[in-house]
Coordinates of C-alpha atoms and ligand atoms in Angstrom, one line a residue:
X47 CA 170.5 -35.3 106.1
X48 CA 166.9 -36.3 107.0
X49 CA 165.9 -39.5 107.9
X50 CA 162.2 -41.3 107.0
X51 CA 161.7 -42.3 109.9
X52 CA 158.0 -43.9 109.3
X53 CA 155.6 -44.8 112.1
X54 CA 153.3 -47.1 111.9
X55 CA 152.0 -47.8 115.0
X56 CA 153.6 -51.5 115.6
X57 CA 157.1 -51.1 114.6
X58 CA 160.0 -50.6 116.6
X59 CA 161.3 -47.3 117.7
X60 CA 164.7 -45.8 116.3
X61 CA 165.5 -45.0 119.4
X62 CA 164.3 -45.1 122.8
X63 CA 165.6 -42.6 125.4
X64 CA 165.3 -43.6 129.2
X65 CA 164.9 -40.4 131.3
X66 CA 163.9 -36.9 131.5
X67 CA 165.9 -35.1 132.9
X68 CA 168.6 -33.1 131.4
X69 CA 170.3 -35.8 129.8
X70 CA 167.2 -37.1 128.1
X71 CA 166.1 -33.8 126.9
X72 CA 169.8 -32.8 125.8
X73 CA 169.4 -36.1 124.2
X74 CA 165.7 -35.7 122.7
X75 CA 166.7 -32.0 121.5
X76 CA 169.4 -32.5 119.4
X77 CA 168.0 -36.6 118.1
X78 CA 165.4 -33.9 116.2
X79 CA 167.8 -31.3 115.0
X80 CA 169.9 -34.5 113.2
X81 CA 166.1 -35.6 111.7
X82 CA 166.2 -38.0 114.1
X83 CA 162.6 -38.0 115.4
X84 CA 160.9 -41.7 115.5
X85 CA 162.2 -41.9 118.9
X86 CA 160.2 -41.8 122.6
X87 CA 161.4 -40.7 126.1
X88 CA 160.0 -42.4 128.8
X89 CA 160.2 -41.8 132.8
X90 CA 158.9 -42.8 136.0
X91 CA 157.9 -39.4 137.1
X92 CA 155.0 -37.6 136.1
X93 CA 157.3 -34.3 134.6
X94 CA 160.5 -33.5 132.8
X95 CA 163.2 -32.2 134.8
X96 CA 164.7 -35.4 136.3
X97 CA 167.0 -34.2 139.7
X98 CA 165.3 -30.9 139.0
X99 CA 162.6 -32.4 139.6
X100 CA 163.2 -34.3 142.9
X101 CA 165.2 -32.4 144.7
X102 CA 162.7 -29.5 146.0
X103 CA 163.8 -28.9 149.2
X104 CA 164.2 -25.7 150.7
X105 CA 167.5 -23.6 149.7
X106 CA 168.2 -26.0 146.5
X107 CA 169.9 -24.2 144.2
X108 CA 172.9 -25.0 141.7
X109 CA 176.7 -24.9 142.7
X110 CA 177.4 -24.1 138.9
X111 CA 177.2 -20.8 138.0
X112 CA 173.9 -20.5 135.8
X113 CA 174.9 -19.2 132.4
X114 CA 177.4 -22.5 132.3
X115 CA 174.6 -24.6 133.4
X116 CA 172.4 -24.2 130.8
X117 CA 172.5 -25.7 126.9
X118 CA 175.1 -24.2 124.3
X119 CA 172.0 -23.5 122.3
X120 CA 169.6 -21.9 124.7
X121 CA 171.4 -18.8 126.8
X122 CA 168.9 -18.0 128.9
X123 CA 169.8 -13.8 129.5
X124 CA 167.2 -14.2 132.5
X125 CA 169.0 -16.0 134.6
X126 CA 167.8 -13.9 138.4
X127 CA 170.9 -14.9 139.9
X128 CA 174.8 -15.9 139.6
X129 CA 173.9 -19.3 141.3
X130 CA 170.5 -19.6 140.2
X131 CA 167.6 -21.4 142.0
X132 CA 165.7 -25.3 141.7
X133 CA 162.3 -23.5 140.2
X134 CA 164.5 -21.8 137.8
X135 CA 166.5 -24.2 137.0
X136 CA 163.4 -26.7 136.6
X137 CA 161.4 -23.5 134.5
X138 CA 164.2 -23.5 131.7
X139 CA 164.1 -27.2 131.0
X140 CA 160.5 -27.3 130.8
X141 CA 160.8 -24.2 128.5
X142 CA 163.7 -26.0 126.5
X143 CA 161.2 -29.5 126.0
X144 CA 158.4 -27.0 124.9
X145 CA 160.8 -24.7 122.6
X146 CA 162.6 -27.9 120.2
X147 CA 159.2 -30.0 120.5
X148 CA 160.1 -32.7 122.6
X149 CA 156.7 -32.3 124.5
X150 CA 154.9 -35.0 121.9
X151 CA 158.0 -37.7 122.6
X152 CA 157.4 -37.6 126.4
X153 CA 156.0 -41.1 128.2
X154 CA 155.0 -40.7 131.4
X155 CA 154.3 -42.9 134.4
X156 CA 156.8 -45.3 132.2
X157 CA 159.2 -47.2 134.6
X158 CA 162.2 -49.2 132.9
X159 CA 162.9 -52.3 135.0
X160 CA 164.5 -54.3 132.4
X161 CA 166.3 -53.9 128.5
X162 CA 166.9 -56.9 127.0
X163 CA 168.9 -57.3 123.4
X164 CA 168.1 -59.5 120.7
X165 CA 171.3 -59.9 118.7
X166 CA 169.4 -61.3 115.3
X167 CA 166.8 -58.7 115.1
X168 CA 168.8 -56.0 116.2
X169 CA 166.6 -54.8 118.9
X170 CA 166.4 -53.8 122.5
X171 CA 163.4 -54.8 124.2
X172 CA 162.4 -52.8 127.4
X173 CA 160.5 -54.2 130.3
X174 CA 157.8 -51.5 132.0
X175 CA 156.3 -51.4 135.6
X176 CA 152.9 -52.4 134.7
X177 CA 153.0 -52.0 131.0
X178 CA 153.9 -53.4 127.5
X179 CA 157.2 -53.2 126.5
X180 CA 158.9 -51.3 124.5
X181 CA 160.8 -52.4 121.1
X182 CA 163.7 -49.6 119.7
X183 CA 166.8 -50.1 117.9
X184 CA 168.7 -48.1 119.6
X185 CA 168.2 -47.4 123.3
X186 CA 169.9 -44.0 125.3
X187 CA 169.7 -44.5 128.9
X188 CA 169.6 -40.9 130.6
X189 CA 168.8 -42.2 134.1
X190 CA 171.2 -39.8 136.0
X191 CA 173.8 -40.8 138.6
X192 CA 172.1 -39.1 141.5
X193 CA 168.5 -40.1 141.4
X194 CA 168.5 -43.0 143.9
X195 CA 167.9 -41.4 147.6
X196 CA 170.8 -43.7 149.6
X197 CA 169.1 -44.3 152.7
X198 CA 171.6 -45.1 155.7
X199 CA 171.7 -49.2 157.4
X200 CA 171.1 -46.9 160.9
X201 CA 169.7 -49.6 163.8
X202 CA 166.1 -48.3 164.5
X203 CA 165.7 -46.4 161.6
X204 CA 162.3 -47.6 161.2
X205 CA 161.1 -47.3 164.4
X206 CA 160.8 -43.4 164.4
X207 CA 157.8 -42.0 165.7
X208 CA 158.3 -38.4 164.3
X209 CA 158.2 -37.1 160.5
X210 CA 161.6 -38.4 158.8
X211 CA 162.3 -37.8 154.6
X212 CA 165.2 -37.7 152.5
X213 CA 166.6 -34.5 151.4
X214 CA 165.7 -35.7 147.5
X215 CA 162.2 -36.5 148.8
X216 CA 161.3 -33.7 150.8
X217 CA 158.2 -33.9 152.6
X218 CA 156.3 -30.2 152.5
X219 CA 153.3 -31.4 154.2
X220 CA 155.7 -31.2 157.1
X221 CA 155.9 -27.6 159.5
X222 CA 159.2 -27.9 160.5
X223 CA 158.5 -24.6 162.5
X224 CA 159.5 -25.1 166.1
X225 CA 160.4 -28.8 166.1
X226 CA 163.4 -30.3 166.7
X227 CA 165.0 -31.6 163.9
X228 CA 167.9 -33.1 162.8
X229 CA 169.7 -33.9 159.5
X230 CA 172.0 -36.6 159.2
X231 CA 174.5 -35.7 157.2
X232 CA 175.7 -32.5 155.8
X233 CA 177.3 -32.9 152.3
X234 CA 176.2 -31.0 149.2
X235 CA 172.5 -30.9 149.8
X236 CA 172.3 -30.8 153.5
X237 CA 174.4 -27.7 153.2
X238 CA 172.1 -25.8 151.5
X239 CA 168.7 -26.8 153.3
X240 CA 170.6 -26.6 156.9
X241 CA 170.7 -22.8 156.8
X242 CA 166.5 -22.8 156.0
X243 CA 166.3 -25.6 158.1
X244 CA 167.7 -23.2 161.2
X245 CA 165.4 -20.6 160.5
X246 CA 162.1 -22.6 161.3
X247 CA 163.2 -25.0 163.5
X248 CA 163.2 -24.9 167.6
X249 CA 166.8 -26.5 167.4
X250 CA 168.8 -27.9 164.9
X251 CA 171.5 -31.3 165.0
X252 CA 173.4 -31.7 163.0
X253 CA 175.2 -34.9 162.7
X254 CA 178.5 -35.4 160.6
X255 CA 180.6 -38.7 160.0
X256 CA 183.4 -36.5 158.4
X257 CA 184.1 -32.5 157.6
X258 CA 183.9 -30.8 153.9
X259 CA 185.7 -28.2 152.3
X260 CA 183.4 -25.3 152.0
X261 CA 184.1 -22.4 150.3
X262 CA 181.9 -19.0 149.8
X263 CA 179.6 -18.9 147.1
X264 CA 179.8 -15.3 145.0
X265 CA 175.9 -15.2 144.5
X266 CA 174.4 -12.1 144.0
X267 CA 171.0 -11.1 141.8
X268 CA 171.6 -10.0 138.1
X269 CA 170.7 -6.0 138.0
X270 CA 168.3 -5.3 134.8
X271 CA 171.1 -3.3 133.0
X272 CA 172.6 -7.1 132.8
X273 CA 170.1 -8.7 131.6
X274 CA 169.1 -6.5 129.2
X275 CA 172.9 -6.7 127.9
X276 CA 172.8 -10.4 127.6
X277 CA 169.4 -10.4 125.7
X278 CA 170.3 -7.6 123.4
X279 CA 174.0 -9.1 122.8
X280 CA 175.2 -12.2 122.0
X281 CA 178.7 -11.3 122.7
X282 CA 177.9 -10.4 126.5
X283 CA 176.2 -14.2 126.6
X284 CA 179.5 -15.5 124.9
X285 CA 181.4 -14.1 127.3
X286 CA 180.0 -14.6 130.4
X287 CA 180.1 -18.4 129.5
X288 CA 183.8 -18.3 128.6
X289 CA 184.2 -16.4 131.7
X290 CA 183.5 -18.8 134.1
X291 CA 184.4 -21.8 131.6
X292 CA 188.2 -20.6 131.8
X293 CA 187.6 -19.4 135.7
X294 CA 186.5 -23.0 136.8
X295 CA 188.6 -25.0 133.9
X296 CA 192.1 -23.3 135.8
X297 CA 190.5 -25.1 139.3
X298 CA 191.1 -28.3 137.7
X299 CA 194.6 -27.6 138.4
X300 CA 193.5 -27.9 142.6
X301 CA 192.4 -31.3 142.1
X302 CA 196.2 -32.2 141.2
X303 CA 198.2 -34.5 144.3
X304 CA 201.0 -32.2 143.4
X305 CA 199.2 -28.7 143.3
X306 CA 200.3 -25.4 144.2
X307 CA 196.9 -24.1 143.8
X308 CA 195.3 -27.0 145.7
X309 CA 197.5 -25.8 148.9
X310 CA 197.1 -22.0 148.2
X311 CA 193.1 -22.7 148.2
X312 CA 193.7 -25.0 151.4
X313 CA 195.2 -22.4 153.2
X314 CA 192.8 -19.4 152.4
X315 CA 189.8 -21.6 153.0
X316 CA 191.6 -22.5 156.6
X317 CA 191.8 -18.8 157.0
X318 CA 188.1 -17.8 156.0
X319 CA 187.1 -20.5 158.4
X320 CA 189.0 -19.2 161.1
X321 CA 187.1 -16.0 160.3
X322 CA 183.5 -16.8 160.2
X323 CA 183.8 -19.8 163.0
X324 CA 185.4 -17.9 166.0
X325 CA 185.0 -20.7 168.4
X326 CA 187.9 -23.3 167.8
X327 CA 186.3 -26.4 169.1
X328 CA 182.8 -25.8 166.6
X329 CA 186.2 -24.9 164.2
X330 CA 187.5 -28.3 164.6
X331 CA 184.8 -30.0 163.3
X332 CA 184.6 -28.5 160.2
X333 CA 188.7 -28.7 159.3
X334 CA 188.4 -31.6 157.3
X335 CA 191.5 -34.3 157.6
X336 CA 191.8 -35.1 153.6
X337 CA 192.8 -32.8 150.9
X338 CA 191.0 -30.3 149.2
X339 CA 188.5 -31.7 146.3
X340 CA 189.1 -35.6 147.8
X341 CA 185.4 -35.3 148.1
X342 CA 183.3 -32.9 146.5
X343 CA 184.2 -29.1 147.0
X344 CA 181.1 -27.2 148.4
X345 CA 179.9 -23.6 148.2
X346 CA 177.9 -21.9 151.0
X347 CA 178.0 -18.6 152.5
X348 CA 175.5 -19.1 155.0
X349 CA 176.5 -22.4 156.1
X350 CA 179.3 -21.9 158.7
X351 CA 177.5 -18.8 160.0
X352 CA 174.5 -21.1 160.6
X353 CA 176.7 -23.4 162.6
X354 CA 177.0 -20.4 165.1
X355 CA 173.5 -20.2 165.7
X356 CA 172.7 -20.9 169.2
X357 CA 170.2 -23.4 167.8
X358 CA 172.2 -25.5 166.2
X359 CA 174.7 -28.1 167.5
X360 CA 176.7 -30.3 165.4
X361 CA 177.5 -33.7 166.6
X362 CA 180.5 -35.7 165.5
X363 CA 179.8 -38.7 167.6
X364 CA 178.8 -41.9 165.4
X365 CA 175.1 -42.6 165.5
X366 CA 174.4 -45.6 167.4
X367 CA 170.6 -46.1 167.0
X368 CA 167.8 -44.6 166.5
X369 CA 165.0 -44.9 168.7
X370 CA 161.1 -44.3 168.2
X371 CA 162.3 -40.9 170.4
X372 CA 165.2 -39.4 168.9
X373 CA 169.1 -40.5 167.9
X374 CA 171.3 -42.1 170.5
X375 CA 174.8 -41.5 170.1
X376 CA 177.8 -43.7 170.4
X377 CA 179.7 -41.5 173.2
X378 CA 176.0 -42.5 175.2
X379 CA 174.4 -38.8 174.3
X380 CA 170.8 -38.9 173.9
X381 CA 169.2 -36.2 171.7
X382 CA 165.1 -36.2 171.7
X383 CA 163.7 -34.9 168.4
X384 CA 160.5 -34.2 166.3
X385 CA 162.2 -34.7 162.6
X386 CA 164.7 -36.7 161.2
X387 CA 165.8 -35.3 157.6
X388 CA 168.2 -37.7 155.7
X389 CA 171.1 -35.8 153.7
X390 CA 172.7 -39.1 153.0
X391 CA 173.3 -38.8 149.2
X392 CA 172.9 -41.2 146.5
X393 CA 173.2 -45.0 145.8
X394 CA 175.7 -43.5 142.4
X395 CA 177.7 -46.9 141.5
X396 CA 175.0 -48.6 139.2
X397 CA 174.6 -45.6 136.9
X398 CA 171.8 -47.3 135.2
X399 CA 169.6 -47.3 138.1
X400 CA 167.8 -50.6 138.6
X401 CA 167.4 -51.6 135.1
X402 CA 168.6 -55.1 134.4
X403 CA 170.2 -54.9 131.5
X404 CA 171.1 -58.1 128.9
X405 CA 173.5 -57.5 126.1
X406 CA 174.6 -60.1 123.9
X407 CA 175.0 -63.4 125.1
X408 CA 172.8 -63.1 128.2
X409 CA 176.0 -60.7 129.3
X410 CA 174.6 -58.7 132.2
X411 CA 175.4 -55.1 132.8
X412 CA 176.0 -55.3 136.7
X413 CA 177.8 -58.5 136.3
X414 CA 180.2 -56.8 134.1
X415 CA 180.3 -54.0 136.3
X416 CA 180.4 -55.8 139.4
X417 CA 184.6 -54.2 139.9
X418 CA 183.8 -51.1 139.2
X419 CA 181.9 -50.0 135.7
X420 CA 183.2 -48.6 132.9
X421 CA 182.4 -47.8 129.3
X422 CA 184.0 -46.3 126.4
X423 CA 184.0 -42.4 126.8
X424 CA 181.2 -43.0 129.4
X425 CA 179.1 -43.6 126.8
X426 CA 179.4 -46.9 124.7
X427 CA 179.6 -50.9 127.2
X428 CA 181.5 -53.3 124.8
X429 CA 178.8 -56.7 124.4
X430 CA 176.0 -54.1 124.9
X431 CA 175.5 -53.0 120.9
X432 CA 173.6 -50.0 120.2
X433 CA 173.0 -48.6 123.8
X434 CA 174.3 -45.5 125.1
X435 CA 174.7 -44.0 128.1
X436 CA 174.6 -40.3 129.2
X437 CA 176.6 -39.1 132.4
X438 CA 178.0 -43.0 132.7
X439 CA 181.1 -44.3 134.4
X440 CA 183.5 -41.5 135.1
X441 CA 182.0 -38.5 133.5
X442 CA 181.1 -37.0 136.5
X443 CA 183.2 -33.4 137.0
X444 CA 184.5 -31.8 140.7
X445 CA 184.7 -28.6 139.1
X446 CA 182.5 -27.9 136.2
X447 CA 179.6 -28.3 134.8
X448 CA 177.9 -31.5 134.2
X449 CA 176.0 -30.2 130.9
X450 CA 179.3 -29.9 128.7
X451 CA 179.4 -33.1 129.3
X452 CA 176.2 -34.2 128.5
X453 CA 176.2 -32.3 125.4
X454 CA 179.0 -34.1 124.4
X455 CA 177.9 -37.2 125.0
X456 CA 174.6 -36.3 122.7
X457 CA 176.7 -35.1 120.2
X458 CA 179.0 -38.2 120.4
X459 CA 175.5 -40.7 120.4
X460 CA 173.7 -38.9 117.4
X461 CA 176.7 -39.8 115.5
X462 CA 176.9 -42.9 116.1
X463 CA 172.5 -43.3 115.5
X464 CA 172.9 -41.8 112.5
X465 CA 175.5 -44.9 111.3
X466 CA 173.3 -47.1 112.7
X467 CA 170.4 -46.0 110.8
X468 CA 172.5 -44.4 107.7
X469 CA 173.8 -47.9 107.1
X470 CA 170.9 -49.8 108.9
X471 CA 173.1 -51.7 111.1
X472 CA 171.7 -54.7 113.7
X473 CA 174.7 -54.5 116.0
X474 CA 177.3 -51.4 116.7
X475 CA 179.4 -52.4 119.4
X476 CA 182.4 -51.2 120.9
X477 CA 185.3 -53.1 120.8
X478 CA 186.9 -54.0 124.2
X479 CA 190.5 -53.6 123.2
X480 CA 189.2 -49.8 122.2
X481 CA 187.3 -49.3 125.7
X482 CA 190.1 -51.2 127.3
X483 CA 192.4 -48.4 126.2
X484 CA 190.3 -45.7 127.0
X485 CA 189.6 -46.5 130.4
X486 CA 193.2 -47.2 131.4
X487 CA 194.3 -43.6 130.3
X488 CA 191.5 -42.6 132.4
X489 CA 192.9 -44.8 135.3
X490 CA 196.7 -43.9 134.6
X491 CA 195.2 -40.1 135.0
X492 CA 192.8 -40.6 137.9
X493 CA 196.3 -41.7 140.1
X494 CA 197.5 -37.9 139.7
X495 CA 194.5 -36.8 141.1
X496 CA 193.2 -36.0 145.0
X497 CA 190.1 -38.4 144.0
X498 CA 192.7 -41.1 145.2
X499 CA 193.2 -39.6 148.3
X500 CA 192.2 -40.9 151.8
X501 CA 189.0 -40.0 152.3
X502 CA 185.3 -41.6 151.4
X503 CA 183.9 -40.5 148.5
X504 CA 180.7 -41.5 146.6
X505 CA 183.3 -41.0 143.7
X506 CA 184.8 -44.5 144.2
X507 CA 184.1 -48.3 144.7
X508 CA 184.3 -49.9 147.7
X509 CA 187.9 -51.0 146.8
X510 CA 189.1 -47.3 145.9
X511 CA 188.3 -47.6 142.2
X512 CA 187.1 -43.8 141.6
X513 CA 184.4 -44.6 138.2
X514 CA 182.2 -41.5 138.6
X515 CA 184.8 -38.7 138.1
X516 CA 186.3 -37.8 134.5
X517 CA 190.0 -37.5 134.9
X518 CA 190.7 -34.3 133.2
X519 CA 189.6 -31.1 132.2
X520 CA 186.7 -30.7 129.9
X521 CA 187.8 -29.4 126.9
X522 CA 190.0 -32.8 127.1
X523 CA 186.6 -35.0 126.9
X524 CA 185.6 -32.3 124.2
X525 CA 188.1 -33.3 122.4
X526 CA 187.8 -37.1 122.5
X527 CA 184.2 -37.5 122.1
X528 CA 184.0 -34.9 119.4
X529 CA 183.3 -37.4 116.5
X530 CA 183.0 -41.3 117.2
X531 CA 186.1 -42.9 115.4
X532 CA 183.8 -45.9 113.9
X533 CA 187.1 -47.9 113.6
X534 CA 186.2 -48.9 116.9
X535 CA 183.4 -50.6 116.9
X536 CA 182.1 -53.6 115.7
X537 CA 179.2 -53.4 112.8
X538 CA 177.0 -55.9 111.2
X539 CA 174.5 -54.5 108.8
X540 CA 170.8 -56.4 109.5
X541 CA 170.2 -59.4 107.7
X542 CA 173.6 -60.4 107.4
Ligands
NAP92 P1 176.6 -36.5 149.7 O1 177.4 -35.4 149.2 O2 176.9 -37.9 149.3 O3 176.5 -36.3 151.3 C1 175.9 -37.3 152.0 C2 176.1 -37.0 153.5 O4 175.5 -38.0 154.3 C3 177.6 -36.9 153.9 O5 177.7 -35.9 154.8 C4 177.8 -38.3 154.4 O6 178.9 -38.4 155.3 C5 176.5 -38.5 155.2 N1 176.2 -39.9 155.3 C6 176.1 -40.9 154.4 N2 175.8 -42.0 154.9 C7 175.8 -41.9 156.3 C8 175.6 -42.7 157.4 N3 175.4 -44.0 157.2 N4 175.7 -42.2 158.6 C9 175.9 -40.9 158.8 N5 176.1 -40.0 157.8 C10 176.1 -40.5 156.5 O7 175.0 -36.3 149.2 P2 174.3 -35.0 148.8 O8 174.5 -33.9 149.8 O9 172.9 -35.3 148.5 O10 175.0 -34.6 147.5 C11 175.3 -35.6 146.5 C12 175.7 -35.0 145.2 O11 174.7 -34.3 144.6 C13 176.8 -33.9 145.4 O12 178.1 -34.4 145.5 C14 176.6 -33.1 144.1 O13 177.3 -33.7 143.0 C15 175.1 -33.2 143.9 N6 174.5 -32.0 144.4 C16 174.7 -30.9 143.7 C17 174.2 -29.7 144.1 C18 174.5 -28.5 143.2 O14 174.3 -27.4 143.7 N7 174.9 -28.7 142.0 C19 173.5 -29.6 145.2 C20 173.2 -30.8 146.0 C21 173.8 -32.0 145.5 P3 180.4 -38.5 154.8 O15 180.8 -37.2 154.1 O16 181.2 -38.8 156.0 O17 180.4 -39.7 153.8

């Protein structure tokens, strides 16, 4: 079914997606293949590619293995490496937004502070930086969950005298060649610019609040014979995708409390580590005191044997200040340095970034998310009608890929546009008993999980409430989102 979906310069959009990056594309892609295409995707940045985009800094690559990480309906056969690169990674979005036409949708320079519904018209209004706003009847926000650089409440921060950036806003203007430099903070992304990092600087710190599970990443470059396979055969592309979709579905099974696999893995990472750090006190600092997956798993191969370097210290001691010098630790160390790097993660509980959003009745999104936010699937808020969010409240994955989901969720939201359109409706709103429901299986399933555990996460509230993870394995939220089950949601037709 095609839509009319006429343009005439001063009515409102169909559909207004908020974001670039790969949930806004995924989004934007398949809105067109369902003949959705009066629709607009606007974003701060100045290019597609969202935390593709930002995160540039040196040894940023994907922990997903590359032919998973990539659309159903683009394979990419050229995929250099196992575990392939951020340029890559960036190149096959842009080439996916230039390949299904989404180039002519794409707002720039377009920041969404606010999105405001009006319950009789049936339309969101959006609030831009510095520009008019923006009428649609439908509105996809596809801001991401990790776009927001957390910065730590450190005493002295400020009063640095030397180069400091966050790992999300690297700063190449800066030669980190011999300087002393320290990242605070050595969790997913930290991890992978550390071993870079060592090779240019004079020394290295690093400092760590808490250890990670690390395991060894199985990179290696794809030989030509490969390629040429998986562009000459679609089976070999279907395979390698089911491949590691079974491979890191099983894992799931680790993330269990009562897991045989979680403690088999345990155990052999224990023993790797006793392998590749032969010194038992730089050991003990990386034997983390929570279970596996508690926090997110990491993959390096080069990270431990970094840690070795004679260049590099770790330091476990709490950071007391920092002065215009250096760091000054809480054991009374002081360490004089040239560069501070911040691998301090995400501000991830808000989902929707900074956008105040107003549903109906003046109902504000982080009002009703002030305990922890949730949403139906991760997609649908009930009192918010006819706004959708991709990669919301626990849809985040430990061991797979975060596109699935996304795709899912698009799937899930074209549906659901094309009722709203198809039957030119002014409210479509998810019931709260329905939402209810789903999030308290989500809940009752999270409590079997190591999420729980005793260790801090960005996966959970303040209070232990985990809302960024999905509970179960993927084929699970395959299966629910499939097809939107209208029954539960609320519809009024405009005009009526
Ligand atoms: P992160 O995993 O949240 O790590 C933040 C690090 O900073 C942790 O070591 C944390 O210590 C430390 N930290 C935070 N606040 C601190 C403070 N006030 N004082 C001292 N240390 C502090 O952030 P990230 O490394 O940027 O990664 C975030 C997420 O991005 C990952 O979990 C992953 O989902 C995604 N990511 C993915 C890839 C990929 O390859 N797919 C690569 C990079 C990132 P604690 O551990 O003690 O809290």
């Amino acid at each position: 079914m095609t839509f009319k979906c006429n343009r005439d310069g001063s009515s409102p959009w169909t559909v207004a997606i908020v974001g670039a990056g790969v949930s806004g594309i995924c989004a934007a892609i398949r809105l067109r293949q369902a003949g959705i295409t009066d629709f607009i995707v606007l974003d701060k940045g100045d290019r597609i590619g969202g935390t593709w985009r930002d995160n540039t800094y040196p040894g940023a690559a994907c922990d997903v293995r590359s032919h998973f990480y990539s659309f159903s309906f683009e394979p990419n056969p050229d995929w250099s490496r196992v575990y392939s690169p951020q340029p890559e990674i960036l190149a096959y979005f842009e080439h996916c937004v230039e390949k299904y036409g989404v180039t002519p949708h794409l707002r720039f320079g377009q920041e969404v502070t606010g999105a405001k519904f009006d319950e009789e018209r049936g339309l969101w209004t959006l609030d831009i930086a510095g520009g008019a706003p923006v009428e649609a009847r439908t509105v996809i926000l596809g801001c991401g969950q990790l776009n927001r650089p957390a910065w730590p409440a450190i005493e002295g921060r400020d009063s640095f005298a030397g180069a400091s950036f966050h790992s999300a806003r690297w700063d190449h203007e800066v030669d980190l060649k011999g300087k002393r430099v320290a990242s605070i903070g050595n969790g997913a992304s930290a991890i992978q610019y550390v071993p870079e990092v060592a090779k240019e600087a004079s020394h290295l710190t690093v400092f760590q609040r808490s250890a990670n599970w690390i395991v060894a990443r199985d990179d290696r470059a794809y030989t030509q014979e490969e390629k040429q396979r998986f562009r000459n055969t679609a089976l070999a592309r279907l395979w390698a995708r089911w491949k590691i979709y079974l491979v890191n579905e099983f894992d799931f099974l680790a993330f269990l409390k009562e897991s045989w696999l979680r403690r088999r893995r345990e155990k052999a990472i224990l023993a790797w580590l006793e392998e590749v750090i032969p010194d038992p006190e730089l050991r003990a600092t990386q034997t983390p005191d929570y279970p596996l997956g508690c926090k997110r798993i990491l993959l390096s191969s080069n990270y431990f044997p970094t840690l070795n370097r004679p260049d590099v210290d770790v330091v476990t001691s709490a950071i007391a200040r920092i002065r215009p010098d250096g760091i000054e630790t809480a054991d009374g160390r002081f360490f004089p340095l040239d560069v501070i790097i911040y691998g301090t993660g995400f501000e991830t509980m808000s989902f929707v970034g900074p956008i105040a959003v107003t549903g109906r009745g003046g109902r504000k999104l982080d009002e009703t998310w002030a305990r922890g936010a949730e949403a139906h699937h991760g997609i649908t808020v009930s009192g918010f009608p006819n706004l959708f969010v991709c990669y919301g409240p626990n849809t985040n994955l430990g061991h797979h890929s975060i596109i699935f989901m996304i795709e899912c969720q698009v799937r899930y939201i074209a549906a659901c546009i094309r009722e709203i359109v198809k039957r030119d409706l002014a409210v479509f709103d998810v019931r709260e008993e329905a939402m209810a429901r789903s999030n308290r299986q989500i809940q009752d399933a999270m409590k079997k999980t190591v999420w729980e555990g005793g260790c801090r996460s960005w996966y959970k509230t303040a209070e232990g409430k985990v809302t960024n993870n999905w509970s179960g394995p993927i084929v699970q939220y395959w299966w629910q989102t499939r097809r939107p089950d209208f029954a539960e949601y609320e519809e009024r037709p405009r005009g009526t």
